[in-house]
CSV table of C-alpha atoms in Angstrom, one decimal:
chain,number,residue,atom,x,y,z
A,1,MET,CA,-53.4,50.3,4.0
A,2,SER,CA,-55.6,47.8,5.9
A,3,LYS,CA,-54.1,45.1,8.0
A,4,ARG,CA,-55.2,42.3,5.6
A,5,THR,CA,-53.6,44.1,2.7
A,6,ARG,CA,-50.3,44.4,4.6
A,7,ARG,CA,-50.3,40.6,5.3
A,8,ARG,CA,-51.0,39.9,1.6
A,9,SER,CA,-48.2,42.2,0.6
A,10,GLY,CA,-45.8,40.6,3.1
A,11,LYS,CA,-46.7,37.1,1.9
A,12,SER,CA,-46.1,38.1,-1.7
A,13,SER,CA,-42.8,39.6,-0.9
A,14,ARG,CA,-41.7,36.4,0.9
A,15,TRP,CA,-42.7,34.4,-2.2
A,16,LEU,CA,-40.8,36.8,-4.4
A,17,PHE,CA,-37.7,36.6,-2.2
A,18,ALA,CA,-38.0,32.8,-2.2
A,19,ALA,CA,-38.3,32.7,-6.0
A,20,ALA,CA,-35.5,35.1,-6.4
A,21,GLY,CA,-33.4,33.0,-4.0
A,22,LEU,CA,-34.2,29.9,-6.0
A,23,VAL,CA,-33.2,31.7,-9.2
A,24,VAL,CA,-30.0,33.0,-7.7
A,25,THR,CA,-29.3,29.5,-6.3
A,26,GLY,CA,-29.9,28.0,-9.7
A,27,ILE,CA,-27.7,30.5,-11.4
A,28,VAL,CA,-25.0,29.9,-8.9
A,29,LEU,CA,-25.3,26.1,-9.3
A,30,ILE,CA,-25.2,26.5,-13.0
A,31,LEU,CA,-22.1,28.7,-12.8
A,32,LEU,CA,-20.5,26.4,-10.2
A,33,MET,CA,-21.5,23.1,-11.8
A,34,PRO,CA,-18.4,22.9,-14.0
A,35,MET,CA,-16.2,23.6,-11.0
A,36,LEU,CA,-18.2,21.1,-8.9
A,37,VAL,CA,-17.9,18.5,-11.7
A,38,MET,CA,-14.2,19.2,-12.2
A,39,ASN,CA,-13.6,18.9,-8.5
A,40,TRP,CA,-15.4,15.6,-8.3
A,41,VAL,CA,-13.5,14.4,-11.4
A,42,ARG,CA,-10.2,15.5,-9.9
A,43,GLY,CA,-10.9,13.5,-6.8
A,44,TYR,CA,-12.2,10.5,-8.8
A,45,LEU,CA,-9.1,10.4,-11.0
A,46,GLN,CA,-6.9,10.0,-8.0
A,47,GLU,CA,-8.8,7.0,-6.6
A,48,GLU,CA,-7.6,3.5,-7.0
A,49,ALA,CA,-10.9,2.6,-8.7
A,50,PHE,CA,-10.0,4.9,-11.6
A,51,ARG,CA,-6.7,3.2,-12.1
A,52,SER,CA,-8.4,-0.2,-12.1
A,53,ARG,CA,-11.0,0.9,-14.6
A,54,MET,CA,-8.3,2.4,-16.9
A,55,GLU,CA,-6.7,-1.1,-16.9
A,56,GLN,CA,-10.0,-2.6,-17.9
A,57,ALA,CA,-10.7,0.0,-20.6
A,58,PHE,CA,-7.3,-0.2,-22.2
A,59,GLY,CA,-7.5,-4.0,-22.0
A,60,ARG,CA,-10.8,-4.0,-23.9
A,61,GLN,CA,-9.5,-1.5,-26.4
A,62,MET,CA,-6.3,-3.4,-27.1
A,63,GLN,CA,-7.6,-6.9,-26.5
A,64,ALA,CA,-4.9,-7.6,-24.0
A,65,GLN,CA,-4.1,-7.8,-20.3
A,66,VAL,CA,-3.0,-4.4,-19.1
A,67,THR,CA,-1.3,-3.5,-15.8
A,68,LEU,CA,-0.7,0.0,-14.6
A,69,SER,CA,1.3,1.1,-11.6
A,70,PRO,CA,-0.2,3.5,-9.1
A,71,LEU,CA,-0.8,7.0,-10.5
A,72,ARG,CA,0.8,10.0,-8.9
A,73,TRP,CA,-0.8,13.4,-9.4
A,74,THR,CA,1.0,16.7,-9.2
A,75,GLY,CA,-1.4,19.4,-10.0
A,76,ASP,CA,-2.8,18.5,-13.5
A,77,GLU,CA,0.1,16.2,-14.3
A,78,VAL,CA,-0.1,12.5,-13.7
A,79,THR,CA,2.8,10.0,-13.7
A,80,ALA,CA,3.2,6.2,-13.5
A,81,THR,CA,6.5,4.5,-13.1
A,82,GLU,CA,5.6,1.5,-15.3
A,83,ALA,CA,2.9,-0.2,-17.2
A,84,GLY,CA,2.6,-3.6,-19.0
A,85,LEU,CA,0.6,-5.2,-21.7
A,86,SER,CA,0.4,-8.8,-22.9
A,87,THR,CA,-1.7,-10.5,-25.6
A,88,ALA,CA,-2.9,-14.0,-26.1
A,89,THR,CA,-0.7,-14.2,-29.2
A,90,GLY,CA,2.5,-13.7,-27.3
A,91,TRP,CA,3.1,-10.0,-27.7
A,92,GLN,CA,4.3,-8.1,-24.7
A,93,ALA,CA,5.0,-4.4,-24.1
A,94,ARG,CA,6.8,-2.8,-21.1
A,95,LEU,CA,6.5,1.0,-20.5
A,96,ASN,CA,8.7,2.9,-18.0
A,97,GLY,CA,8.3,6.5,-16.9
A,98,PHE,CA,4.9,7.5,-18.2
A,99,HIS,CA,3.7,11.1,-17.8
A,100,THR,CA,0.9,13.3,-19.2
A,101,THR,CA,-1.1,16.5,-18.3
A,102,LEU,CA,-4.9,16.8,-18.4
A,103,ASP,CA,-6.1,20.0,-20.2
A,104,TRP,CA,-9.0,21.3,-18.0
A,105,ASN,CA,-9.7,24.1,-20.5
A,106,ALA,CA,-10.6,21.5,-23.1
A,107,PHE,CA,-12.6,19.7,-20.3
A,108,ARG,CA,-14.8,22.8,-19.9
A,109,GLN,CA,-15.4,22.7,-23.7
A,110,GLY,CA,-16.6,19.1,-23.6
A,111,LYS,CA,-13.4,17.3,-24.5
A,112,TRP,CA,-11.0,15.0,-22.7
A,113,ARG,CA,-7.6,16.2,-23.8
A,114,THR,CA,-4.0,15.3,-22.7
A,115,VAL,CA,-0.9,17.3,-23.5
A,116,GLY,CA,2.8,16.7,-23.1
A,117,THR,CA,2.4,12.9,-23.0
A,118,GLY,CA,5.7,11.1,-22.9
A,119,VAL,CA,7.3,7.8,-22.1
A,120,ASP,CA,10.9,7.2,-21.1
A,121,SER,CA,11.1,3.8,-22.7
A,122,ILE,CA,8.9,1.2,-24.4
A,123,THR,CA,10.0,-2.3,-25.2
A,124,VAL,CA,7.8,-4.5,-27.4
A,125,GLU,CA,8.6,-8.1,-28.0
A,126,HIS,CA,7.1,-11.4,-29.1
A,127,LEU,CA,7.7,-14.3,-26.8
A,128,PRO,CA,7.4,-17.9,-28.1
A,129,GLN,CA,4.3,-19.6,-26.8
A,130,ALA,CA,4.7,-22.8,-24.8
A,131,VAL,CA,4.5,-26.1,-26.7
A,132,GLY,CA,0.9,-27.4,-26.5
A,133,ALA,CA,-0.5,-24.0,-25.4
A,134,ALA,CA,-4.1,-23.3,-26.4
A,135,PRO,CA,-4.4,-21.3,-29.6
A,136,ALA,CA,-5.2,-17.6,-29.2
A,137,PRO,CA,-9.0,-16.8,-29.2
A,138,ALA,CA,-10.6,-15.4,-32.3
A,139,ARG,CA,-10.3,-11.7,-32.7
A,140,ALA,CA,-13.3,-10.0,-31.2
A,141,SER,CA,-15.0,-7.1,-32.9
A,142,THR,CA,-14.2,-3.7,-31.6
A,143,PRO,CA,-17.1,-1.6,-30.3
A,144,PRO,CA,-17.4,2.0,-31.4
A,145,PRO,CA,-15.3,4.5,-29.5
A,146,GLU,CA,-18.3,6.0,-27.8
A,147,VAL,CA,-19.3,2.7,-26.3
A,148,GLN,CA,-15.7,2.2,-25.0
A,149,ILE,CA,-15.7,5.6,-23.3
A,150,GLU,CA,-19.0,4.9,-21.6
A,151,ALA,CA,-17.7,1.6,-20.4
A,152,ALA,CA,-14.7,3.3,-18.9
A,153,ASP,CA,-16.9,5.8,-17.2
A,154,SER,CA,-19.2,3.2,-15.6
A,155,GLY,CA,-17.8,4.1,-12.1
A,156,ILE,CA,-19.1,7.7,-12.4
A,157,PRO,CA,-22.6,8.5,-11.0
A,158,ALA,CA,-25.3,8.6,-13.6
A,159,TRP,CA,-26.3,12.2,-12.7
A,160,LEU,CA,-22.8,13.3,-13.4
A,161,ARG,CA,-22.2,11.7,-16.7
A,162,ARG,CA,-24.2,14.2,-18.7
A,163,TYR,CA,-21.8,16.9,-17.6
A,164,LEU,CA,-18.7,14.9,-18.7
A,165,PRO,CA,-17.0,15.3,-22.1
A,166,THR,CA,-17.9,12.9,-24.8
A,167,GLU,CA,-14.9,13.4,-27.0
A,168,ALA,CA,-11.2,12.6,-26.5
A,169,GLU,CA,-8.0,13.9,-27.9
A,170,VAL,CA,-4.3,13.0,-27.3
A,171,ASP,CA,-2.1,15.9,-28.3
A,172,GLY,CA,0.8,13.7,-29.4
A,173,ILE,CA,3.1,11.2,-27.6
A,174,ARG,CA,6.9,11.3,-27.3
A,175,VAL,CA,8.9,8.1,-26.6
A,176,ASP,CA,12.5,8.7,-25.8
A,177,ARG,CA,13.7,5.1,-26.3
A,178,PHE,CA,11.7,2.5,-28.3
A,179,THR,CA,12.7,-1.1,-28.9
A,180,LEU,CA,10.8,-3.6,-31.1
A,181,LEU,CA,12.0,-7.2,-30.9
A,182,HIS,CA,10.3,-9.0,-33.7
A,183,PRO,CA,9.8,-12.8,-33.7
A,184,GLY,CA,12.2,-13.0,-36.7
A,185,PRO,CA,15.7,-11.7,-36.9
A,186,TRP,CA,14.7,-8.1,-37.7
A,187,ASN,CA,14.8,-5.8,-34.7
A,188,LEU,CA,14.7,-2.1,-33.9
A,189,ARG,CA,16.6,-0.8,-30.8
A,190,ASP,CA,16.8,2.5,-29.0
A,191,ALA,CA,14.9,4.7,-31.4
A,192,GLY,CA,13.1,7.9,-30.6
A,193,VAL,CA,9.4,8.1,-31.5
A,194,ARG,CA,7.0,11.0,-31.9
A,195,LEU,CA,3.3,10.2,-32.5
A,196,SER,CA,1.0,12.8,-33.9
A,197,THR,CA,-2.3,14.1,-32.4
A,198,TRP,CA,-5.0,11.5,-32.2
A,199,GLN,CA,-8.7,12.3,-31.9
A,200,GLN,CA,-11.5,10.0,-31.0
A,201,GLY,CA,-12.9,8.1,-34.0
A,202,GLU,CA,-9.6,7.9,-35.9
A,203,THR,CA,-8.5,4.4,-36.7
A,204,SER,CA,-4.8,5.1,-37.3
A,205,LEU,CA,-1.9,7.1,-35.9
A,206,GLN,CA,0.9,8.9,-37.7
A,207,GLY,CA,4.4,8.8,-36.3
A,208,VAL,CA,8.0,9.7,-36.9
A,209,VAL,CA,10.9,7.4,-35.7
A,210,GLU,CA,14.4,8.8,-35.5
A,211,GLY,CA,17.7,7.3,-34.5
A,212,GLY,CA,18.2,3.8,-33.3
A,213,ILE,CA,19.7,0.6,-34.7
A,214,VAL,CA,18.0,-1.8,-37.1
A,215,GLU,CA,19.3,-5.4,-36.7
A,216,THR,CA,19.1,-7.6,-39.8
A,217,PRO,CA,19.8,-11.3,-40.5
A,218,ILE,CA,22.0,-10.4,-43.5
A,219,MET,CA,25.5,-11.8,-43.1
A,220,LEU,CA,28.0,-10.7,-45.7
A,221,PRO,CA,31.2,-12.6,-46.4
A,222,ALA,CA,33.4,-9.7,-45.2
A,223,GLN,CA,31.5,-9.2,-42.0
A,224,THR,CA,31.8,-11.2,-38.7
A,225,VAL,CA,28.3,-10.2,-37.5
A,226,PRO,CA,25.0,-9.6,-39.3
A,227,MET,CA,24.4,-6.2,-40.8
A,228,LYS,CA,23.2,-3.4,-38.4
A,229,LEU,CA,21.8,-0.3,-40.0
A,230,ASN,CA,21.7,3.2,-38.6
A,231,LEU,CA,18.1,4.6,-38.8
A,232,SER,CA,18.1,8.3,-39.7
A,233,ARG,CA,14.4,8.9,-39.9
A,234,ALA,CA,11.2,7.0,-40.7
A,235,SER,CA,7.6,8.1,-41.1
A,236,VAL,CA,4.9,5.5,-40.3
A,237,ARG,CA,1.2,5.1,-40.0
A,238,VAL,CA,0.0,2.6,-37.4
A,239,SER,CA,-3.4,1.0,-37.2
A,240,ARG,CA,-4.8,-2.2,-35.6
A,241,ASP,CA,-4.4,-4.1,-38.8
A,242,ASP,CA,-1.4,-2.6,-40.5
A,243,LEU,CA,1.9,-0.9,-40.0
A,244,HIS,CA,2.6,1.3,-43.1
A,245,LEU,CA,6.2,2.4,-43.5
A,246,LYS,CA,5.8,5.4,-45.7
A,247,GLU,CA,9.5,6.0,-46.0
A,248,ALA,CA,12.7,5.3,-44.0
A,249,THR,CA,16.2,6.5,-44.5
A,250,LEU,CA,19.1,4.3,-43.2
A,251,THR,CA,22.8,4.2,-43.5
A,252,TRP,CA,25.4,1.5,-43.3
A,253,LEU,CA,29.0,2.0,-42.2
A,254,GLU,CA,28.5,5.7,-42.7
A,255,ALA,CA,28.8,5.2,-46.4
A,256,GLY,CA,25.8,3.6,-48.2
A,257,GLU,CA,22.3,4.9,-47.9
A,258,ILE,CA,19.1,2.9,-48.0
A,259,THR,CA,15.6,4.2,-48.6
A,260,ALA,CA,12.9,1.7,-47.6
A,261,ARG,CA,9.0,1.5,-47.8
A,262,GLY,CA,6.6,-1.3,-46.9
A,263,HIS,CA,3.7,-2.8,-45.1
A,264,LEU,CA,3.6,-5.1,-42.1
A,265,ARG,CA,0.3,-6.9,-41.2
A,266,PRO,CA,0.7,-8.5,-37.8
A,267,LEU,CA,-2.7,-10.2,-37.8
A,268,ASP,CA,-2.1,-11.9,-41.1
A,269,GLY,CA,1.6,-12.5,-40.5
A,270,THR,CA,2.5,-11.0,-44.0
A,271,TRP,CA,4.7,-8.2,-45.1
A,272,GLU,CA,6.1,-6.6,-48.3
A,273,GLY,CA,8.6,-3.8,-48.9
A,274,SER,CA,10.9,-2.1,-51.3
A,275,ALA,CA,14.4,-0.6,-50.9
A,276,SER,CA,16.6,1.7,-52.9
A,277,ILE,CA,20.3,1.2,-52.0
A,278,THR,CA,23.0,3.7,-53.0
A,279,GLY,CA,26.7,3.6,-52.6
A,280,ILE,CA,27.4,0.5,-50.6
A,281,PRO,CA,31.1,-0.1,-50.7
A,282,LEU,CA,31.7,-3.5,-52.4
A,283,ARG,CA,34.8,-4.1,-50.3
A,284,GLU,CA,32.5,-4.6,-47.3
A,285,CYS,CA,30.6,-7.3,-49.1
A,286,LEU,CA,33.3,-9.6,-50.4
A,287,THR,CA,35.7,-12.1,-48.9
A,288,GLU,CA,39.3,-11.1,-48.2
A,289,ASP,CA,40.7,-12.6,-51.4
A,290,TRP,CA,38.1,-10.8,-53.6
A,291,ARG,CA,38.4,-7.5,-51.9
A,292,ILE,CA,41.8,-6.9,-53.6
A,293,ARG,CA,40.4,-8.0,-57.0
A,294,LEU,CA,37.0,-6.3,-57.3
A,295,SER,CA,36.1,-2.8,-56.1
A,296,GLY,CA,33.3,-0.3,-56.6
A,297,LYS,CA,30.0,0.9,-55.1
A,298,LEU,CA,26.8,-1.1,-55.2
A,299,ASP,CA,23.4,0.3,-56.0
A,300,ALA,CA,20.2,-1.7,-56.0
A,301,ASP,CA,16.4,-1.4,-56.3
A,302,LEU,CA,14.8,-4.3,-54.6
A,303,LYS,CA,11.4,-5.6,-53.7
A,304,ALA,CA,10.6,-8.2,-51.1
A,305,ARG,CA,7.7,-10.1,-49.7
A,306,GLY,CA,7.2,-12.8,-47.0
A,307,SER,CA,5.1,-14.1,-44.2
A,308,SER,CA,5.5,-15.9,-40.9
A,309,LEU,CA,5.1,-19.2,-42.7
A,310,SER,CA,7.4,-18.7,-45.7
A,311,ALA,CA,10.9,-17.5,-46.5
A,312,PRO,CA,11.1,-14.0,-48.0
A,313,VAL,CA,11.4,-13.6,-51.8
A,314,VAL,CA,13.6,-10.8,-52.9
A,315,SER,CA,13.8,-9.5,-56.5
A,316,GLY,CA,15.2,-6.4,-58.2
A,317,ARG,CA,18.1,-4.9,-60.0
A,318,LEU,CA,21.8,-4.5,-59.0
A,319,GLU,CA,24.4,-2.1,-60.4
A,320,LEU,CA,28.1,-1.7,-59.7
A,321,ARG,CA,29.4,1.8,-60.1
A,322,GLU,CA,33.0,2.7,-60.5
A,323,GLY,CA,33.8,-1.0,-60.8
A,324,VAL,CA,37.4,-2.2,-61.2
A,325,LEU,CA,38.6,-5.8,-61.7
A,326,THR,CA,42.3,-6.4,-61.1
A,327,ALA,CA,45.0,-8.6,-59.6
A,328,LEU,CA,43.7,-11.7,-61.3
A,329,PRO,CA,46.4,-14.0,-62.7
A,330,ILE,CA,44.6,-14.6,-65.9
A,331,LEU,CA,44.4,-10.8,-66.5
A,332,ASP,CA,48.1,-10.4,-66.1
A,333,GLU,CA,48.7,-13.3,-68.5
A,334,LEU,CA,46.3,-11.9,-71.1
A,335,ALA,CA,48.0,-8.5,-70.8
A,336,SER,CA,51.4,-10.1,-71.4
A,337,TYR,CA,50.2,-12.4,-74.2
A,338,THR,CA,48.2,-9.8,-76.1
A,339,GLY,CA,50.2,-6.6,-75.3
A,340,VAL,CA,46.9,-5.0,-74.1
A,341,GLU,CA,47.9,-3.4,-70.8
A,342,ARG,CA,44.2,-2.7,-70.0
A,343,PHE,CA,43.7,-6.3,-69.1
A,344,LYS,CA,45.8,-5.8,-65.9
A,345,ARG,CA,43.2,-3.4,-64.6
A,346,ILE,CA,39.8,-3.7,-66.2
A,347,VAL,CA,37.5,-0.7,-65.6
A,348,LEU,CA,33.9,-1.9,-65.7
A,349,ASP,CA,31.9,0.8,-67.5
A,350,VAL,CA,28.7,-1.2,-67.1
A,351,ALA,CA,28.0,-3.9,-64.5
A,352,THR,CA,24.4,-4.7,-64.0
A,353,SER,CA,22.1,-7.7,-63.2
A,354,GLU,CA,18.6,-8.6,-62.3
A,355,VAL,CA,18.4,-10.8,-59.2
A,356,THR,CA,15.8,-13.1,-57.5
A,357,VAL,CA,16.5,-14.6,-54.1
A,358,ASN,CA,14.3,-17.3,-52.7
A,359,GLY,CA,15.9,-19.1,-49.7
A,360,SER,CA,19.3,-20.6,-50.8
A,361,ARG,CA,18.5,-20.1,-54.5
A,362,ARG,CA,19.9,-16.9,-56.1
A,363,GLN,CA,19.2,-16.3,-59.7
A,364,PHE,CA,21.1,-13.6,-61.6
A,365,ASP,CA,19.5,-12.7,-65.0
A,366,LYS,CA,20.6,-10.3,-67.7
A,367,VAL,CA,24.1,-10.1,-66.3
A,368,ILE,CA,26.1,-7.5,-68.2
A,369,LEU,CA,29.8,-6.7,-67.7
A,370,GLN,CA,31.3,-4.2,-70.1
A,371,SER,CA,34.7,-2.6,-70.5
A,372,ASN,CA,34.4,-0.2,-73.4
A,373,GLY,CA,36.6,-1.3,-76.3
A,374,LEU,CA,37.9,-4.4,-74.5
A,375,LEU,CA,35.3,-7.0,-73.5
A,376,TYR,CA,31.6,-7.6,-73.0
A,377,LEU,CA,30.0,-10.4,-71.0
A,378,ASP,CA,26.2,-11.1,-71.1
A,379,GLY,CA,24.3,-14.0,-69.6
A,380,ASN,CA,22.7,-15.7,-66.6
A,381,LEU,CA,24.0,-17.2,-63.3
A,382,LEU,CA,22.2,-19.5,-60.9
A,383,VAL,CA,23.6,-20.0,-57.4
A,384,GLU,CA,21.9,-22.9,-55.5
A,385,GLY,CA,23.4,-23.2,-52.1
A,386,ASP,CA,27.2,-23.4,-52.8
A,387,GLN,CA,26.8,-24.7,-56.4
A,388,ILE,CA,26.9,-22.4,-59.4
A,389,GLU,CA,25.7,-22.7,-63.0
A,390,GLY,CA,26.3,-19.9,-65.4
A,391,HIS,CA,25.8,-19.5,-69.2
A,392,PHE,CA,27.2,-16.4,-70.9
A,393,LEU,CA,28.3,-14.9,-74.2
A,394,LEU,CA,31.8,-13.3,-74.1
A,395,GLY,CA,32.8,-10.7,-76.6
A,396,VAL,CA,36.3,-9.3,-77.2
A,397,THR,CA,37.9,-7.1,-79.8
A,398,PRO,CA,39.7,-8.7,-82.8
A,399,GLU,CA,43.0,-7.1,-81.6
A,400,THR,CA,42.8,-9.1,-78.4
A,401,LEU,CA,42.8,-12.4,-80.2
A,402,LYS,CA,45.4,-11.8,-82.9
A,403,TRP,CA,48.2,-13.3,-80.7
A,404,ILE,CA,46.2,-16.3,-79.5
A,405,PRO,CA,46.5,-19.0,-82.2
A,406,GLY,CA,43.2,-20.5,-83.4
A,407,ALA,CA,41.0,-18.5,-81.0
A,408,GLN,CA,39.3,-16.4,-83.7
A,409,GLN,CA,38.9,-19.3,-86.2
A,410,HIS,CA,37.8,-22.1,-83.8
A,411,VAL,CA,36.5,-20.5,-80.5
A,412,PHE,CA,35.1,-17.0,-81.0
A,413,THR,CA,32.7,-17.9,-83.8
A,414,SER,CA,29.3,-17.1,-82.2
A,415,THR,CA,27.1,-14.1,-82.8
A,416,HIS,CA,25.3,-11.7,-80.5
A,417,PRO,CA,22.5,-9.8,-82.2
A,418,THR,CA,22.1,-7.2,-79.5
A,419,GLY,CA,25.8,-7.0,-78.4
A,420,PRO,CA,28.2,-4.1,-79.3
A,421,ALA,CA,29.3,-4.1,-82.9
A,422,GLY,CA,32.8,-5.0,-83.9
A,423,MET,CA,33.4,-7.7,-81.3
A,424,LEU,CA,34.0,-11.5,-81.7
A,425,TRP,CA,31.9,-13.8,-79.6
A,426,THR,CA,32.0,-17.1,-77.9
A,427,SER,CA,30.0,-19.0,-75.3
A,428,LEU,CA,31.2,-19.3,-71.7
A,429,ARG,CA,29.9,-21.8,-69.1
A,430,ILE,CA,30.8,-21.6,-65.4
A,431,THR,CA,30.1,-24.5,-63.0
A,432,GLY,CA,31.3,-26.0,-59.8
A,433,SER,CA,31.2,-24.4,-56.3
A,434,MET,CA,31.7,-20.9,-55.0
A,435,GLN,CA,35.0,-22.0,-53.5
A,436,SER,CA,36.2,-23.8,-56.7
A,437,PRO,CA,34.5,-22.5,-59.8
A,438,GLN,CA,35.2,-24.1,-63.2
A,439,GLU,CA,35.0,-22.6,-66.7
A,440,ASP,CA,35.1,-24.2,-70.1
A,441,LEU,CA,36.9,-21.5,-72.1
A,442,SER,CA,40.5,-22.4,-71.2
A,443,ALA,CA,40.2,-25.9,-72.5
A,444,ARG,CA,38.6,-24.7,-75.8
A,445,LEU,CA,41.3,-22.1,-76.3
A,446,ALA,CA,43.9,-24.8,-75.7
A,447,ALA,CA,42.2,-27.1,-78.1
A,448,ALA,CA,42.1,-24.3,-80.7
A,449,ALA,CA,45.8,-23.7,-80.2
A,450,GLY,CA,46.6,-27.4,-80.7
A,451,LYS,CA,44.5,-27.3,-83.9
A,452,ALA,CA,46.3,-24.2,-85.1
A,453,VAL,CA,49.6,-26.1,-84.5
A,454,LEU,CA,48.3,-29.0,-86.5
A,455,ASP,CA,47.0,-26.8,-89.4
A,456,GLY,CA,50.3,-24.8,-89.7
A,457,ALA,CA,52.9,-27.3,-88.7
A,458,GLY,CA,54.6,-27.3,-92.0
A,459,GLN,CA,55.1,-23.5,-91.9
A,460,ILE,CA,55.7,-22.9,-88.2
A,461,VAL,CA,59.4,-23.5,-87.6
A,462,GLY,CA,62.3,-21.8,-85.8
A,463,GLN,CA,61.8,-18.2,-84.7
A,464,GLY,CA,58.4,-17.9,-86.3
A,465,SER,CA,57.0,-20.7,-84.1
A,466,GLU,CA,58.4,-19.1,-81.0
A,467,LEU,CA,56.8,-15.7,-81.7
A,468,LEU,CA,53.4,-17.3,-82.3
A,469,LEU,CA,53.2,-19.8,-79.6
A,470,THR,CA,54.9,-18.2,-76.6
A,471,PRO,CA,51.6,-16.4,-75.5
A,472,VAL,CA,49.7,-19.7,-75.5
A,473,LEU,CA,52.1,-22.6,-74.8
A,474,GLY,CA,54.8,-20.9,-72.8
A,475,LYS,CA,58.4,-20.1,-73.7
A,476,GLU,CA,59.8,-23.6,-73.1
A,477,ALA,CA,57.3,-25.3,-75.3
A,478,ALA,CA,57.4,-22.6,-78.0
A,479,VAL,CA,61.1,-22.9,-78.6
A,480,LEU,CA,60.9,-26.7,-79.4
A,481,PRO,CA,62.6,-27.4,-82.7
A,482,GLY,CA,60.5,-27.8,-85.8
A,483,GLY,CA,60.9,-31.5,-85.7
A,484,VAL,CA,59.2,-31.8,-82.3
A,485,ILE,CA,56.3,-29.7,-83.5
A,486,LYS,CA,56.0,-31.9,-86.6
A,487,GLU,CA,56.0,-35.0,-84.4
A,488,ALA,CA,53.1,-33.5,-82.4
A,489,THR,CA,51.1,-33.3,-85.6
A,490,ASP,CA,51.3,-37.0,-86.3
A,491,THR,CA,48.0,-37.5,-84.5
A,492,THR,CA,45.3,-34.9,-84.1
A,493,GLY,CA,44.3,-36.1,-80.7
A,494,LYS,CA,47.9,-35.9,-79.4
A,495,ALA,CA,48.3,-32.3,-80.6
A,496,VAL,CA,45.0,-31.3,-79.0
A,497,GLU,CA,45.9,-33.1,-75.7
A,498,THR,CA,49.3,-31.4,-75.6
A,499,GLY,CA,47.7,-28.0,-76.2
A,500,VAL,CA,45.1,-28.5,-73.5
A,501,ARG,CA,47.7,-29.6,-71.0
A,502,LEU,CA,50.0,-26.8,-71.7
A,503,LEU,CA,47.5,-24.0,-71.8
A,504,GLU,CA,45.7,-25.1,-68.6
A,505,GLY,CA,48.9,-24.7,-66.8
A,506,ILE,CA,49.2,-21.0,-67.6
A,507,GLY,CA,47.6,-18.8,-64.9
A,508,GLY,CA,45.3,-21.6,-63.7
A,509,GLY,CA,42.5,-20.8,-66.1
A,510,LEU,CA,40.2,-17.8,-66.5
A,511,LEU,CA,39.1,-17.8,-62.9
A,512,GLY,CA,42.6,-17.6,-61.4
A,513,ARG,CA,42.6,-20.9,-59.6
C-alpha cells in the first residue's frame, strides 16, 4: 500500500472514530438526559425561587394571596410546617403539617404526580371586612391549566422546558382535622377529609368527610345550647363555583338520624338543601312542663333555601310516631265525666302536619291528630313570633258526648266530608300566646250545658239532675234543689252565664291552664 493510500486510510479512520464518538456521545446524552433533567429539577425544587413561584402560581390559580413556609426535602418527600391563604372577599385558610411525595416514575413518563399528600389540619373561616373597606375586585377569568403550568415554570431555562412533563396529577389528599367556620351560625369542626385523585383539566374534586361536629343555630326549648350534630359521613363534590353535598349522615344525641343533601354557591351567596329526619326524641324538643305531657319520636322531610341576604325558608312534612298525650287536667276530667279511661292517656295513631318556616313565622297546614275510635283533629295553625292562631275541626265519638248535656245538640253540629265516619264534629279556634293559649270550646260547651238546663228544667229535679249535671257543673252545683234550678231558668242569659262560669272552672279549659 502506498504512503498516500495509508494517509487517506488513517484520515478516514479518524473521521469514522470521531463520528462514532459523536454517535455514542449522543446516545449517552439521550440516555442520560432524563437523569440530567431530573437532577436539575431536584436541585431547582429545593431552591427558594421555586417556593416563591409556587406561592405565585397557587395565588393566580385560587385568586388569593398565598404564603408557604420553607420547604424541607427528605429524599422524594417534601414537607412544610404551615401555609396560608386569604382572599379579597374575607376568606382565610390556615394549613399545618403539609407533606407529599413526588413520583419520579411518573415524571419519566411525562407527568407531574404526587402521592401520599396529607395535611395535619386545615381551618377555613370568613372574617368580617372592615367598615368602609373597598369592595372585592371583580372575579377574573381563569386561564387554561396549560397556561398556568407554563407560568409556574417560567423560572426554568427554555432549553429544559421541552423535557418537562406537561400533565399533572394529585393522587388524593388526606386531611386529619378540617374546620370550616362559615360567616353564618353553621360551622363544621374537627372532621377528617379524604379528597380523590385529581388530574389536570378537571374542574371539580370529589371528597369524603368523616367524623366531626356540625354546629347549628337551632335552639330547642329543652336545650340550653344550640343543637350540635355528629357527622358520620358525607360525600361532596367541590368546584370553584359550587359545593355539592351529595349525601351526609348525621346523628343527634345518639338517637335521631338525619340524612342531608344540598348545594352551596359561595360566589352567589345562595344555598339550598333537603333533610330527612328520623327518630328524634320529642322529649328533647319540648319545655319541661310539656315533656311529661307529650312523648314520641319525630320524623320529618324538609327542604330549605336561603342566601347571604335573606333568611332561610324551610318547608316540608312532620310526623310524630308513637305519640302519647297524657297528664293534662282536661283529659283526666273528660275521663271522669265520660267514663272513657282512654282520655287519661291518648295514644296518637296519626300525628302529621305540613310546615313552612320563614323567619319568626311558622305555618302548620293540614294538621291531623287521630286517636282511633276516640277523637280526630284536623286544621291549620299559625305561629307568628309568640302569638298563635289556629282553626280546626274536632271530631269525637257519640259515646264521648252522651254525659255532657247539650254538647251533641248545640256544639258538635258541624260536618267533615273527608273525616272518619261515625264521628260528631265541631269547630275549634285557638288564639293567644305560646305561654297562655286560649280556646273557644270550653265556653261553648258551658253555654250548651246552660241551654240544656233551660230546656229541661221542668224535668231535671232531685237525683236525676245530679246524675246529669255532675260531669259538667260539678257536684256542688249539681245537687242544688230543683227550685234553684228552676230559678236559673227565669232568664236565658242568667242560665248561660251560670253554665259558662261553672264549666270554665273545671280543669281550667281544654288546654289545662
